[in-house]
Short mmCIF file of C-alpha atoms in Angstrom, two decimals:
data_model
loop_
_atom_site.label_atom_id
_atom_site.label_comp_id
_atom_site.label_asym_id
_atom_site.label_seq_id
_atom_site.Cartn_x
_atom_site.Cartn_y
_atom_site.Cartn_z
CA UNK O 1 0.34 -0.11 -0.19
CA UNK O 2 0.99 3.52 -0.76
CA UNK O 3 1.54 5.66 2.24
CA UNK O 4 -0.83 9.10 1.79
CA UNK O 5 1.10 12.45 1.28
CA UNK O 6 0.67 14.96 3.40
CA UNK O 7 -1.06 18.08 1.96
CA UNK O 8 1.70 20.25 3.16
CA UNK O 9 5.01 18.32 3.91
CA UNK O 10 7.90 20.53 3.53
CA UNK O 11 11.33 19.21 2.45
CA UNK O 12 13.33 17.98 5.22
CA UNK O 13 16.26 20.11 4.36
CA UNK O 14 14.41 23.18 5.22
CA UNK O 15 14.54 25.41 7.95
CA UNK O 16 12.07 28.06 9.77
CA UNK O 17 13.63 31.75 10.28
CA UNK O 18 11.04 34.18 11.52
CA UNK O 19 8.19 31.87 10.91
CA UNK O 20 8.66 31.87 6.91
CA UNK O 21 9.97 28.35 5.90
CA UNK O 22 13.20 28.64 3.97
CA UNK O 23 15.07 26.76 1.61
CA UNK O 24 18.35 27.47 0.58
CA UNK O 25 17.98 30.90 1.31
CA UNK O 26 14.53 31.85 -0.35
CA UNK O 27 10.79 30.92 0.62
CA UNK O 28 10.24 27.22 0.32
CA UNK O 29 8.57 26.40 -2.90
CA UNK O 30 9.32 29.56 -4.48
CA UNK O 31 11.33 29.91 -7.87
CA UNK O 32 13.62 32.63 -8.69
CA UNK O 33 11.73 35.01 -11.29
CA UNK O 34 14.31 36.91 -13.56
CA UNK O 35 12.04 37.98 -16.29
CA UNK O 36 13.68 41.36 -17.96
CA UNK O 37 17.25 40.65 -16.39
CA UNK O 38 17.62 37.16 -17.60
CA UNK O 39 16.93 38.91 -21.62
CA UNK O 40 19.20 41.83 -20.72
CA UNK O 41 21.67 38.88 -19.28
CA UNK O 42 21.33 36.86 -22.89
CA UNK O 43 21.37 39.93 -25.19
CA UNK O 44 24.93 41.09 -23.39
CA UNK O 45 26.17 37.37 -23.68
CA UNK O 46 25.26 37.01 -27.51
CA UNK O 47 26.90 40.81 -27.88
CA UNK O 48 29.86 39.53 -26.24
CA UNK O 49 30.16 36.66 -28.53
CA UNK O 50 29.58 38.55 -31.75
CA UNK O 51 32.42 41.44 -31.19
CA UNK O 52 35.16 38.51 -30.65
CA UNK O 53 33.87 37.25 -33.93
CA UNK O 54 35.23 33.57 -34.49
CA UNK O 55 38.11 32.13 -33.47
CA UNK O 56 41.58 33.00 -35.42
CA UNK O 57 43.68 30.20 -35.53
CA UNK O 58 47.89 31.15 -35.73
CA UNK O 59 48.93 27.62 -37.05
CA UNK O 60 49.40 28.91 -40.49
CA UNK O 61 51.53 32.10 -39.02
CA UNK O 62 53.40 29.57 -37.02
CA UNK O 63 54.45 27.60 -39.60
CA UNK O 64 55.23 30.35 -41.83
CA UNK O 65 57.84 31.57 -39.37
CA UNK O 66 59.79 28.41 -38.98
CA UNK O 67 62.30 28.89 -41.45
CA UNK O 68 64.99 26.51 -40.34
CA UNK O 69 65.22 22.73 -39.69
CA UNK O 70 67.43 20.97 -37.42
CA UNK O 71 68.65 18.44 -39.71
CA UNK O 72 69.31 15.46 -37.08
CA UNK O 73 65.80 15.73 -35.36
CA UNK O 74 64.03 17.73 -37.62
CA UNK O 75 62.93 20.23 -34.96
CA UNK O 76 61.79 23.43 -36.44
CA UNK O 77 63.21 26.72 -35.52
CA UNK O 78 62.76 30.60 -36.23
CA UNK O 79 66.39 31.75 -37.02
CA UNK O 80 69.70 30.71 -37.51
CA UNK O 81 70.59 31.84 -34.08
CA UNK O 82 67.93 29.68 -32.56
CA UNK O 83 69.24 27.06 -34.32
CA UNK O 84 72.86 27.35 -33.01
CA UNK O 85 71.16 27.47 -29.43
CA UNK O 86 69.72 23.96 -30.38
CA UNK O 87 72.82 22.66 -31.32
CA UNK O 88 74.40 23.15 -28.44
CA UNK O 89 72.31 22.09 -26.01
CA UNK O 90 70.71 18.74 -27.71
CA UNK O 91 73.37 17.93 -30.24
CA UNK O 92 76.96 18.85 -28.86
CA UNK O 93 78.71 16.24 -30.79
CA UNK O 94 77.20 17.27 -34.29
CA UNK O 95 78.41 20.95 -35.86
CA UNK O 96 75.56 23.36 -36.39
CA UNK O 97 75.29 23.92 -40.47
CA UNK O 98 76.19 26.91 -41.94
CA UNK O 99 73.69 29.87 -42.35
CA UNK O 100 72.66 29.88 -45.52
#
């Protein structure tokens, strides 16, 4: 058999404060009403997304900037100076190729 529910069964987590039944700081059974505030927040978020535009990738720019490649490990480098430092630290037994 099912036990009948009482007409007014408050949430066991609810507490009484000043004669009002509260749940999470709000009167029990009340929904948060935002109305116009919700619409304004949605419009603000949409305007923010529109102002950013689409995400721009800089992978092509990075690939174009890597002009020098290490002959030993095929690591891309930006300049010959960086290649010299790479050879000194990673391949100390090999000699760095001359600048072209």
